[in-house]
mmCIF file of C-alpha atoms and ligand atoms in Angstrom:
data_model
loop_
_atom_site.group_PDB
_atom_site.id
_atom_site.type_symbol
_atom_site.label_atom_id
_atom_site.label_comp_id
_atom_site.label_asym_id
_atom_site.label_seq_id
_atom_site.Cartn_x
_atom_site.Cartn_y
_atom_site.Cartn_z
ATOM 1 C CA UNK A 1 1.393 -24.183 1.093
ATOM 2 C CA UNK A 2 4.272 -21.656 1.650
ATOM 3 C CA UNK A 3 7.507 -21.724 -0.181
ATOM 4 C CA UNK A 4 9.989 -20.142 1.395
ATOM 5 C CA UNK A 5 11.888 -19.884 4.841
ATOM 6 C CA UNK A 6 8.845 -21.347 6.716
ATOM 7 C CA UNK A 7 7.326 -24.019 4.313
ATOM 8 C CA UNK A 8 4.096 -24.992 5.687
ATOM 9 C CA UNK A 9 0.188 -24.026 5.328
ATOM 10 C CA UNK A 10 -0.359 -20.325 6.860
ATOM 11 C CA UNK A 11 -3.513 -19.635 8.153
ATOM 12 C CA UNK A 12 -4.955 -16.054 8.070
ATOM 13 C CA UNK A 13 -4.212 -15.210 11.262
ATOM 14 C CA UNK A 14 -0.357 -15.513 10.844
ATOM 15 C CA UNK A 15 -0.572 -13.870 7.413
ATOM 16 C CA UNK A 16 1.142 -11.008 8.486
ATOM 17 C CA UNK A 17 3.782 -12.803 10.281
ATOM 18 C CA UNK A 18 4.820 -13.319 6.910
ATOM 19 C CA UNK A 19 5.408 -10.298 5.606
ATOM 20 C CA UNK A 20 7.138 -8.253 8.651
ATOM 21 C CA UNK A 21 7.780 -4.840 8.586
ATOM 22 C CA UNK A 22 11.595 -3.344 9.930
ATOM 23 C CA UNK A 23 12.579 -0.555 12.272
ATOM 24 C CA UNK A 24 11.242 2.102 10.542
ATOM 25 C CA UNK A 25 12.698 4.975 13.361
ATOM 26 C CA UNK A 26 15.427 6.511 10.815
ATOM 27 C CA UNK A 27 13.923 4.982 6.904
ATOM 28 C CA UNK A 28 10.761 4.374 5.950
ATOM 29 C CA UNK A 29 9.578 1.219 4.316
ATOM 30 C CA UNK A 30 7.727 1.108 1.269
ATOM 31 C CA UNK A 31 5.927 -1.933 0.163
ATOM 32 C CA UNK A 32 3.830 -2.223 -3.027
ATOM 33 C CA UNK A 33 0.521 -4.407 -2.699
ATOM 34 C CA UNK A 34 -1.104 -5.142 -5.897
ATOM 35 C CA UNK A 35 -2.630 -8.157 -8.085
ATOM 36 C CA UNK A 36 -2.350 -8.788 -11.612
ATOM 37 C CA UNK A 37 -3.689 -11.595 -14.208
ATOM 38 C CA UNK A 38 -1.151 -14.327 -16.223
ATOM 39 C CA UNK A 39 -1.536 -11.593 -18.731
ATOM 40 C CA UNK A 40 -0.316 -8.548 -17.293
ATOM 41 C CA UNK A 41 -3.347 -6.800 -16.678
ATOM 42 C CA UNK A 42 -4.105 -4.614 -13.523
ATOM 43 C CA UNK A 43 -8.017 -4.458 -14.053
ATOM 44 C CA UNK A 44 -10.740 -6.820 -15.615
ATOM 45 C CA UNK A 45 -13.120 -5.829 -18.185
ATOM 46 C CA UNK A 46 -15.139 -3.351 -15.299
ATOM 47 C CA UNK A 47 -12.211 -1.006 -14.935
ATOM 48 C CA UNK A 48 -11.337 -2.438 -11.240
ATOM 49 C CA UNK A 49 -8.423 -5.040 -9.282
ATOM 50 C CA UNK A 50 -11.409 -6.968 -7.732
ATOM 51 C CA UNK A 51 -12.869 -8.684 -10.617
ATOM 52 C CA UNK A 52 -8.925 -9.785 -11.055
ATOM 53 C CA UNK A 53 -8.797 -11.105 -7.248
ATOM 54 C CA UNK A 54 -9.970 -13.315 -5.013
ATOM 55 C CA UNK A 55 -10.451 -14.613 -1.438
ATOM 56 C CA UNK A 56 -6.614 -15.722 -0.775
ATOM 57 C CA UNK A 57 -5.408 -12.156 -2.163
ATOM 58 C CA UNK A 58 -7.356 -10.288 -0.295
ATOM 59 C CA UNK A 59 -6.356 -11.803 2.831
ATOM 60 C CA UNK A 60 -3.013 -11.376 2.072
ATOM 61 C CA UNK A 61 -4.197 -7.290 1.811
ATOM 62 C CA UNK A 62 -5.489 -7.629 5.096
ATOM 63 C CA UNK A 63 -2.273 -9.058 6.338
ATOM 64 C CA UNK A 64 -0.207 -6.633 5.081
ATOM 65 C CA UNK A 65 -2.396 -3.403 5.903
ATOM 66 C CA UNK A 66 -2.445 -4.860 9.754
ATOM 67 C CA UNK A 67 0.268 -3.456 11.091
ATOM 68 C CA UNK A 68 0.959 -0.827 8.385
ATOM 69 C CA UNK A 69 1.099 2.849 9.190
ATOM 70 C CA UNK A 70 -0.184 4.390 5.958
ATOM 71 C CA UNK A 71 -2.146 2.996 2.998
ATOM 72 C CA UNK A 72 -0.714 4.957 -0.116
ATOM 73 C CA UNK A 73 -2.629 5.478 -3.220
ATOM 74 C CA UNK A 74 -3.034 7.684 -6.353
ATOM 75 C CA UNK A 75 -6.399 9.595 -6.393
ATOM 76 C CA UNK A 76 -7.274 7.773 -9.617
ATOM 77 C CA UNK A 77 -7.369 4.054 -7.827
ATOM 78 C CA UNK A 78 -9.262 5.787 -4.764
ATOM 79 C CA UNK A 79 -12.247 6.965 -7.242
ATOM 80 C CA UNK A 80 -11.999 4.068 -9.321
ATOM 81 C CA UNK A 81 -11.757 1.243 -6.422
ATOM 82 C CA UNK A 82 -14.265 3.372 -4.337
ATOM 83 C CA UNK A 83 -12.210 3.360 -1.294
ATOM 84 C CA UNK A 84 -14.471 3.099 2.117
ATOM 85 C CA UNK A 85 -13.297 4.355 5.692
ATOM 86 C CA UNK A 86 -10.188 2.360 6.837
ATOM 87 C CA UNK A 87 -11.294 1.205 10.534
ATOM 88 C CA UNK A 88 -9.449 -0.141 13.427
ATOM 89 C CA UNK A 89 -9.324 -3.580 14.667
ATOM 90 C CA UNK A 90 -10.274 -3.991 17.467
ATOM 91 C CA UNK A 91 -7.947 -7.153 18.074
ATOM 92 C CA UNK A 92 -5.120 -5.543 16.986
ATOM 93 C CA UNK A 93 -5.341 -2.244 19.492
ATOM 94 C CA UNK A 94 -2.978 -3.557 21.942
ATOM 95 C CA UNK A 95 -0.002 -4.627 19.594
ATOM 96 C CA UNK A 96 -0.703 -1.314 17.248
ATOM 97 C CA UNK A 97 -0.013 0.397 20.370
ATOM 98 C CA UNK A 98 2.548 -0.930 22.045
ATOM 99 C CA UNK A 99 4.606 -0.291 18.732
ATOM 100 C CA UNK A 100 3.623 3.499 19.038
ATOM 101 C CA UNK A 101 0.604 3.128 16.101
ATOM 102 C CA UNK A 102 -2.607 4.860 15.473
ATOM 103 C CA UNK A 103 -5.197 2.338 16.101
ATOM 104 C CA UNK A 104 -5.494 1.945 12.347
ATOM 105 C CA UNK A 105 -3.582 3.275 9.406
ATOM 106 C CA UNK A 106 -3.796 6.119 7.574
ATOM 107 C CA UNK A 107 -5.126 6.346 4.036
ATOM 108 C CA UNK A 108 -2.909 8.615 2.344
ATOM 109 C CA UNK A 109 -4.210 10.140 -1.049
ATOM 110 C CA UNK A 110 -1.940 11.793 -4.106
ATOM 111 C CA UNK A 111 -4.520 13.854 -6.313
ATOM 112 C CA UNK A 112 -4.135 16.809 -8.247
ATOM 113 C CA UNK A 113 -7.410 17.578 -8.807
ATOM 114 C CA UNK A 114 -8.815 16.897 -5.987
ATOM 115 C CA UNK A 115 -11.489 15.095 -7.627
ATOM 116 C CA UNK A 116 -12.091 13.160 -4.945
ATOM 117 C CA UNK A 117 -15.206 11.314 -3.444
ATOM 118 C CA UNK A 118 -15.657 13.146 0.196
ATOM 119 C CA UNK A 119 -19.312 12.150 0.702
ATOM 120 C CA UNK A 120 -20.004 10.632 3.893
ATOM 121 C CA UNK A 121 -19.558 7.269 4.273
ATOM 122 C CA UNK A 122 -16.373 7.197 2.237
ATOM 123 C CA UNK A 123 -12.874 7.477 2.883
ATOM 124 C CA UNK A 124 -13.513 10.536 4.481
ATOM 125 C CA UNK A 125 -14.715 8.516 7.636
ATOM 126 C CA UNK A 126 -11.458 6.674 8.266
ATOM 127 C CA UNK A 127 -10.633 6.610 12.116
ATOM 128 C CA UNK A 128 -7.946 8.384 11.637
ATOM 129 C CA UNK A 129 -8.234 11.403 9.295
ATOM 130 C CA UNK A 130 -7.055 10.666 6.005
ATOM 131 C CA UNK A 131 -4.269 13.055 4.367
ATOM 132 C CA UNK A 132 -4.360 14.383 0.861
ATOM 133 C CA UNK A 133 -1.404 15.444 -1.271
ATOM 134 C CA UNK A 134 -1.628 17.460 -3.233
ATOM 135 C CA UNK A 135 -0.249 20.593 -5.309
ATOM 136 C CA UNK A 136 0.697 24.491 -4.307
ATOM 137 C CA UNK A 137 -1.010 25.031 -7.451
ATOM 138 C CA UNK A 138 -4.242 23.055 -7.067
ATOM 139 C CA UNK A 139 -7.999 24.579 -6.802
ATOM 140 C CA UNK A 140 -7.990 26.666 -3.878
ATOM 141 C CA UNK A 141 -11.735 26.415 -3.461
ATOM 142 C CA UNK A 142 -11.539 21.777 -3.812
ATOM 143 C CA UNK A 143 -8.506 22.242 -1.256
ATOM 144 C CA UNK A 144 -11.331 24.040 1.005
ATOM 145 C CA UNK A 145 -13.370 21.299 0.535
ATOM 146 C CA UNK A 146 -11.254 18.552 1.089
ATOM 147 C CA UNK A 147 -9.176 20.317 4.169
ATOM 148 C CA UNK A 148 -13.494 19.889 5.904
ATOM 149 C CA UNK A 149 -12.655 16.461 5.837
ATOM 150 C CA UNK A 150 -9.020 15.747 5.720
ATOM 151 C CA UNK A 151 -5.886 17.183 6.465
ATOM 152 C CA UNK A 152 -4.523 18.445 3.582
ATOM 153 C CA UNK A 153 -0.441 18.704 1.934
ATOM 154 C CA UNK A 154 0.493 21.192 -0.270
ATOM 155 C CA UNK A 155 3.537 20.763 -2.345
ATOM 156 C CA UNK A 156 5.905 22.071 -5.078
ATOM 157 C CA UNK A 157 6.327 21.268 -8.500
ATOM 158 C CA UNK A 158 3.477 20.592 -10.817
ATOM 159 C CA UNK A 159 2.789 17.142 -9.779
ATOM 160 C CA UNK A 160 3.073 15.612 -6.275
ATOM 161 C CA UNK A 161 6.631 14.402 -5.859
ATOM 162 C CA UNK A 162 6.841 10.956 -4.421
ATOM 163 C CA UNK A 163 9.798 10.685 -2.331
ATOM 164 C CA UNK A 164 8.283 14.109 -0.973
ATOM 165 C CA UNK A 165 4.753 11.958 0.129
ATOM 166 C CA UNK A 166 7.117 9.554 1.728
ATOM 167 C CA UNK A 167 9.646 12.017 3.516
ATOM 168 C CA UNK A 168 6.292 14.088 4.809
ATOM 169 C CA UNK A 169 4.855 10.696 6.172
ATOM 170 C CA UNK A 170 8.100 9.783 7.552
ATOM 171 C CA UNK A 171 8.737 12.950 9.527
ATOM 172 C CA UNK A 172 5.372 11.868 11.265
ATOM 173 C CA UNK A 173 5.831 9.272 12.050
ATOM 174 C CA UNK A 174 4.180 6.904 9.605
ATOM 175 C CA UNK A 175 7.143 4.874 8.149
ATOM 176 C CA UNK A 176 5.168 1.806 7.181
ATOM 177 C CA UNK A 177 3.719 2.375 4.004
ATOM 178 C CA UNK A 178 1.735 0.374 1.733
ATOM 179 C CA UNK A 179 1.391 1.659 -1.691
ATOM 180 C CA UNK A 180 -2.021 0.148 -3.152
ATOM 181 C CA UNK A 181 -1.602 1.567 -6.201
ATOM 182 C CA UNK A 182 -2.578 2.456 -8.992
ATOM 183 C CA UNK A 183 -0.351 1.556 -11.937
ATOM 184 C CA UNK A 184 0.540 5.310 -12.272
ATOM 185 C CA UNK A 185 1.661 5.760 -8.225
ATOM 186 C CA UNK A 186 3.446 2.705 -8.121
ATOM 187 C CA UNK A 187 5.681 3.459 -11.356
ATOM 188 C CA UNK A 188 6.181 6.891 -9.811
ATOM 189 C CA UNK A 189 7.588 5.663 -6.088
ATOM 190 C CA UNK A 190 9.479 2.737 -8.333
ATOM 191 C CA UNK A 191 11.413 5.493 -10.376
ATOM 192 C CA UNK A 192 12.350 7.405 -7.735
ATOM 193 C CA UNK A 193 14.134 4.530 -6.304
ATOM 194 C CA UNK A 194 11.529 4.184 -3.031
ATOM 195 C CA UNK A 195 10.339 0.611 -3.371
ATOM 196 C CA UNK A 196 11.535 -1.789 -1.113
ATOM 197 C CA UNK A 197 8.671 -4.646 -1.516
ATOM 198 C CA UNK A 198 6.366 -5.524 -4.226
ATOM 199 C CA UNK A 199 3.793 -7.951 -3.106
ATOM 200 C CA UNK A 200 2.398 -9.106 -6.330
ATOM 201 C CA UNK A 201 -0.598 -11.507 -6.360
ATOM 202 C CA UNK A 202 -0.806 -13.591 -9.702
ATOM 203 C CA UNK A 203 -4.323 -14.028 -10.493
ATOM 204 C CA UNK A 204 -5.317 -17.260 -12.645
ATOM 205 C CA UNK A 205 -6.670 -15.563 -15.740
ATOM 206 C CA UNK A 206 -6.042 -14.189 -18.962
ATOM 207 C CA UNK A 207 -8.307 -10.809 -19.548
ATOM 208 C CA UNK A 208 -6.471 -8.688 -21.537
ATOM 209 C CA UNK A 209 -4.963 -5.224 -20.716
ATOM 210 C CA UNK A 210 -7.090 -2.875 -22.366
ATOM 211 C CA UNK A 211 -8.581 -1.924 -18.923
ATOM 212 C CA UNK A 212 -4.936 -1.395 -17.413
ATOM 213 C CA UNK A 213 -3.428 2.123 -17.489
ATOM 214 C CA UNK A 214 -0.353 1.874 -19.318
ATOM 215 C CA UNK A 215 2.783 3.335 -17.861
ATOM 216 C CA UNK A 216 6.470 4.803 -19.054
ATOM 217 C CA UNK A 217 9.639 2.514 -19.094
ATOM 218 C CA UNK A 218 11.497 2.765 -15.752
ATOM 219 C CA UNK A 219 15.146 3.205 -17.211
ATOM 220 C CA UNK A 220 17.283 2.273 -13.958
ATOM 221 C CA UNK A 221 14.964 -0.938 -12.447
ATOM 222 C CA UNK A 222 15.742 -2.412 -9.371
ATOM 223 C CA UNK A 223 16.473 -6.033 -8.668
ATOM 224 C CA UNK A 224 14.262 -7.757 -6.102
ATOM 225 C CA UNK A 225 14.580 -10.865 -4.164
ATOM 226 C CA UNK A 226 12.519 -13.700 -3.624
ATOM 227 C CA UNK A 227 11.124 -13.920 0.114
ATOM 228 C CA UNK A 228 8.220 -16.481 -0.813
ATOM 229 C CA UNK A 229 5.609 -18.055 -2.820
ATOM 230 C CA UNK A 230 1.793 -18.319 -1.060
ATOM 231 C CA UNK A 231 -0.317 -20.244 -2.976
ATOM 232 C CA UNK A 232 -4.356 -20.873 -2.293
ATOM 233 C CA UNK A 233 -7.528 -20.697 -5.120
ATOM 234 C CA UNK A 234 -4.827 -21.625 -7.774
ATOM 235 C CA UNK A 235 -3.205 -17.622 -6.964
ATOM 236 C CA UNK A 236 0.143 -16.917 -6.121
ATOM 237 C CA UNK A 237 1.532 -14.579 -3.384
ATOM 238 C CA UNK A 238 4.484 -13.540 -4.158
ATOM 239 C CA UNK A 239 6.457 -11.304 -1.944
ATOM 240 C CA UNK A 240 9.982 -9.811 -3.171
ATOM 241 C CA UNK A 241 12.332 -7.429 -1.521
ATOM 242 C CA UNK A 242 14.325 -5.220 -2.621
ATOM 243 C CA UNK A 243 18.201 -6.609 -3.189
ATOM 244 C CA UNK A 244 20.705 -4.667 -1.631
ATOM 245 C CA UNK A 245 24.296 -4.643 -3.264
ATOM 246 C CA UNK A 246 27.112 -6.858 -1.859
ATOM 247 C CA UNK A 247 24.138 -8.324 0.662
ATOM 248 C CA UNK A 248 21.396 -10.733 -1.435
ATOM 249 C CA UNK A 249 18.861 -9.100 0.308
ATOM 250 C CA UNK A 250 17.320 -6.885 2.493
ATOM 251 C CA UNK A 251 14.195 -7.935 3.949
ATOM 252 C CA UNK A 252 12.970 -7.542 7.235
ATOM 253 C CA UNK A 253 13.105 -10.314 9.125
ATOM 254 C CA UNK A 254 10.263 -11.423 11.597
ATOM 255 C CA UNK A 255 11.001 -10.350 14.618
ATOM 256 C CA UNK A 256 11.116 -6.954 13.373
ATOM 257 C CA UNK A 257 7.150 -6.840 14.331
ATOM 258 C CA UNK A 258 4.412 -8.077 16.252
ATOM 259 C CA UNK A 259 3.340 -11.403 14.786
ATOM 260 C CA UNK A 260 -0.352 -11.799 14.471
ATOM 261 C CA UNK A 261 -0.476 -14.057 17.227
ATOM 262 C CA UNK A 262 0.807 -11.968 19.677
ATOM 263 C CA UNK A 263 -2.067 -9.770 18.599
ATOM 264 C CA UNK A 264 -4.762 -12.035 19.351
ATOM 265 C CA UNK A 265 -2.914 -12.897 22.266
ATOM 266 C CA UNK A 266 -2.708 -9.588 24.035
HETATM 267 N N1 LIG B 1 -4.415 -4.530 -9.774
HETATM 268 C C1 LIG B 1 -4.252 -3.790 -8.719
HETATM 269 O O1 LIG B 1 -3.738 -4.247 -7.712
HETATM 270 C C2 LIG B 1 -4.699 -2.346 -8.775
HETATM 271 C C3 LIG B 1 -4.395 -1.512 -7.716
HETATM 272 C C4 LIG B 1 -4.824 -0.185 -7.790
HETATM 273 C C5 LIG B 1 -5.518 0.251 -8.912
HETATM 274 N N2 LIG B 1 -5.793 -0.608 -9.905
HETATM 275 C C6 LIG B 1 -6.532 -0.170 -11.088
HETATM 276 O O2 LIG B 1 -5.707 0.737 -11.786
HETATM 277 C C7 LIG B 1 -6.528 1.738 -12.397
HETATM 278 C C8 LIG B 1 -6.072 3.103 -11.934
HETATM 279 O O3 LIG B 1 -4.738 3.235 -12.315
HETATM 280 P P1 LIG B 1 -3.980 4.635 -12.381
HETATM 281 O O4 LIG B 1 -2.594 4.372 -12.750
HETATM 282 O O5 LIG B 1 -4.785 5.598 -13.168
HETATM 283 O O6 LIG B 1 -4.116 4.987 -10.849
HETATM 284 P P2 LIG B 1 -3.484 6.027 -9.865
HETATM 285 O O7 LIG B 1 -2.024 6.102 -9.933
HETATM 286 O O8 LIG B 1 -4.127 5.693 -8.577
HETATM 287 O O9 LIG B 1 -4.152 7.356 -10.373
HETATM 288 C C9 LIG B 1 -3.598 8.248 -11.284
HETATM 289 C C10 LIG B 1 -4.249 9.545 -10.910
HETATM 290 O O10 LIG B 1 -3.973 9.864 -9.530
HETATM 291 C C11 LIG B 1 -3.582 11.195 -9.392
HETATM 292 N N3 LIG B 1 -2.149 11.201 -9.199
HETATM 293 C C12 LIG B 1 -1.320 10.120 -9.150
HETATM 294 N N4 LIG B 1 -0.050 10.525 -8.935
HETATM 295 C C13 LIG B 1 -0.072 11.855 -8.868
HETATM 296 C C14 LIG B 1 0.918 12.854 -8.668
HETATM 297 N N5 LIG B 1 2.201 12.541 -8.517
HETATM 298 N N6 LIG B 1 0.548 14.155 -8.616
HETATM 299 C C15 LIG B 1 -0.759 14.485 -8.751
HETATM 300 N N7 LIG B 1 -1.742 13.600 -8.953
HETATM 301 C C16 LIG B 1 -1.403 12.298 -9.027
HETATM 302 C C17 LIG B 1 -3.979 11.843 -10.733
HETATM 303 O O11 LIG B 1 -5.379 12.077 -10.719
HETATM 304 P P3 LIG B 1 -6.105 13.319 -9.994
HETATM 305 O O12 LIG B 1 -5.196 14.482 -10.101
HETATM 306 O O13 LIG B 1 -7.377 13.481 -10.747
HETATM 307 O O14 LIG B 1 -6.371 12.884 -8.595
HETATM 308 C C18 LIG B 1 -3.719 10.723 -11.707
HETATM 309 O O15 LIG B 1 -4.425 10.881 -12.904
HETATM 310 C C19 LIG B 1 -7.942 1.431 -12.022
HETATM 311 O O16 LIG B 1 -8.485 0.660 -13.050
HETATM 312 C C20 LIG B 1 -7.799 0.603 -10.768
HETATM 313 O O17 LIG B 1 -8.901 -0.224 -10.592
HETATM 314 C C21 LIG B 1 -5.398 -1.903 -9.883
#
């Protein structure tokens, strides 16, 4: 069931009909993907979002990474989660490329210790090489051994600066960008005012949020606006856009991209 402009069951192949992406040519678009429990809690009792998840959420993930240029997280949620190699579809080549896409996103890391798992196997063998960001200041000889296997970012200031991660991946290109988390990244891109989706699953259960890294008060919040509700396995899909002054909203509507169907159809 779907509330919202299209009411009506979704299957997952139009999933990411649903949640569109716009002309990113002169802004980039930043959408936040991420579940949580009645509760508030990011993680269950092991530490990680999948024991909080479920089969209907993680379609939704699958949806939303489709057609997405980058997949954004903090170098805490990429040990934690144990991020493997983001691949290409194979069924969506055509559409990915006719919109001027690598055949798969790239997973884009923020670390500042580049503590990072680069064994083989990992992230590290993404079809498209991932990208690191990371300080001027960091280890010279972990930025040697990351740069074997990614490309890495170098910037100033003693942490990463967000809007600088998004600028850099907007100047190549990659202006479709799904921020996965963690709790940490997300309150840092909300802060400095670079969120314009939050796609925030509700899991059915109450666990507690000792396993959730808590975060600092955001003073100036932005308002978002209700684009639907999807709800399968008792979970809710919610997807709200960012609410532009004057306007109501400003969400992208779906013509601005190839619908899934078009992508199994070409
Ligand atoms: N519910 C969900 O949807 C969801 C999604 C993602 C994660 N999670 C959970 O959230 C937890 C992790 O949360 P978190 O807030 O710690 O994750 P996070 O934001 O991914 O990681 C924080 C760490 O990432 C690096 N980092 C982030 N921003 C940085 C910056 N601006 N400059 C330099 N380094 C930066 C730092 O570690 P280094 O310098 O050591 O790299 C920092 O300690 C895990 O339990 C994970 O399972 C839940």
């Amino acid at each position: 069931m779907l509330h919202g402009p299209q009411p009506g069951p979704v299957d997952d192949d139009a999933l990411s009909a649903v949640y569109p992406w716009p002309d990113t040519t002169d802004k980039p678009y930043v959408r936040a993907m991420m579940v949580c429990t009645l509760d508030g809690a990011a993680a269950g009792d092991d530490g990680l979002s999948g024991s909080v998840s479920g089969g209907a959420d993680r379609s939704v993930l699958r949806a939303v990474r489709r057609f997405a240029d980058v997949v954004l997280v903090g170098g805490g949620t990429m040990k934690a989660e144990g991020y493997g190699p983001l691949k290409a579809r194979p069924e969506d080549a055509d559409v990915r490329r006719d919109a001027g896409q690598a055949p798969a996103p790239v997973l884009a890391v923020v670390s500042g210790s580049l503590d990072l798992p680069l064994d083989p196997g990992g992230f590290t063998d993404s079809d498209v090489t991932p990208i690191v960001f990371t300080t001027e200041s960091a280890d010279p000889a972990r930025v040697e051994d990351v740069r074997k296997r990614c490309e890495v970012v170098q910037l100033p200031g003693e942490k990463v600066d967000a809007e600088q991660v998004v600028q850099q991946l907007h100047h190549r290109g990659l202006g479709r960008i799904v921020c996965e988390g963690g709790p940490g990244l997300l309150h840092q891109v909300t802060q400095s005012g670079l969120l314009d989706e939050a796609d925030i699953t509700i899991a059915p259960m109450l666990v507690g949020t000792d396993k959730t890294p808590s975060t600092p008060m955001v003073s100036d919040p932005g308002t978002m606006t209700l684009q639907h509700v999807l709800t399968a396995e008792e979970f809710l899909m919610l997807r709200y856009t960012r609410t532009t002054a004057g306007t109501g909203d400003a969400e992208p509507t779906a013509d601005d991209v190839p619908s899934a169907e078009q992508g199994a159809a070409s």
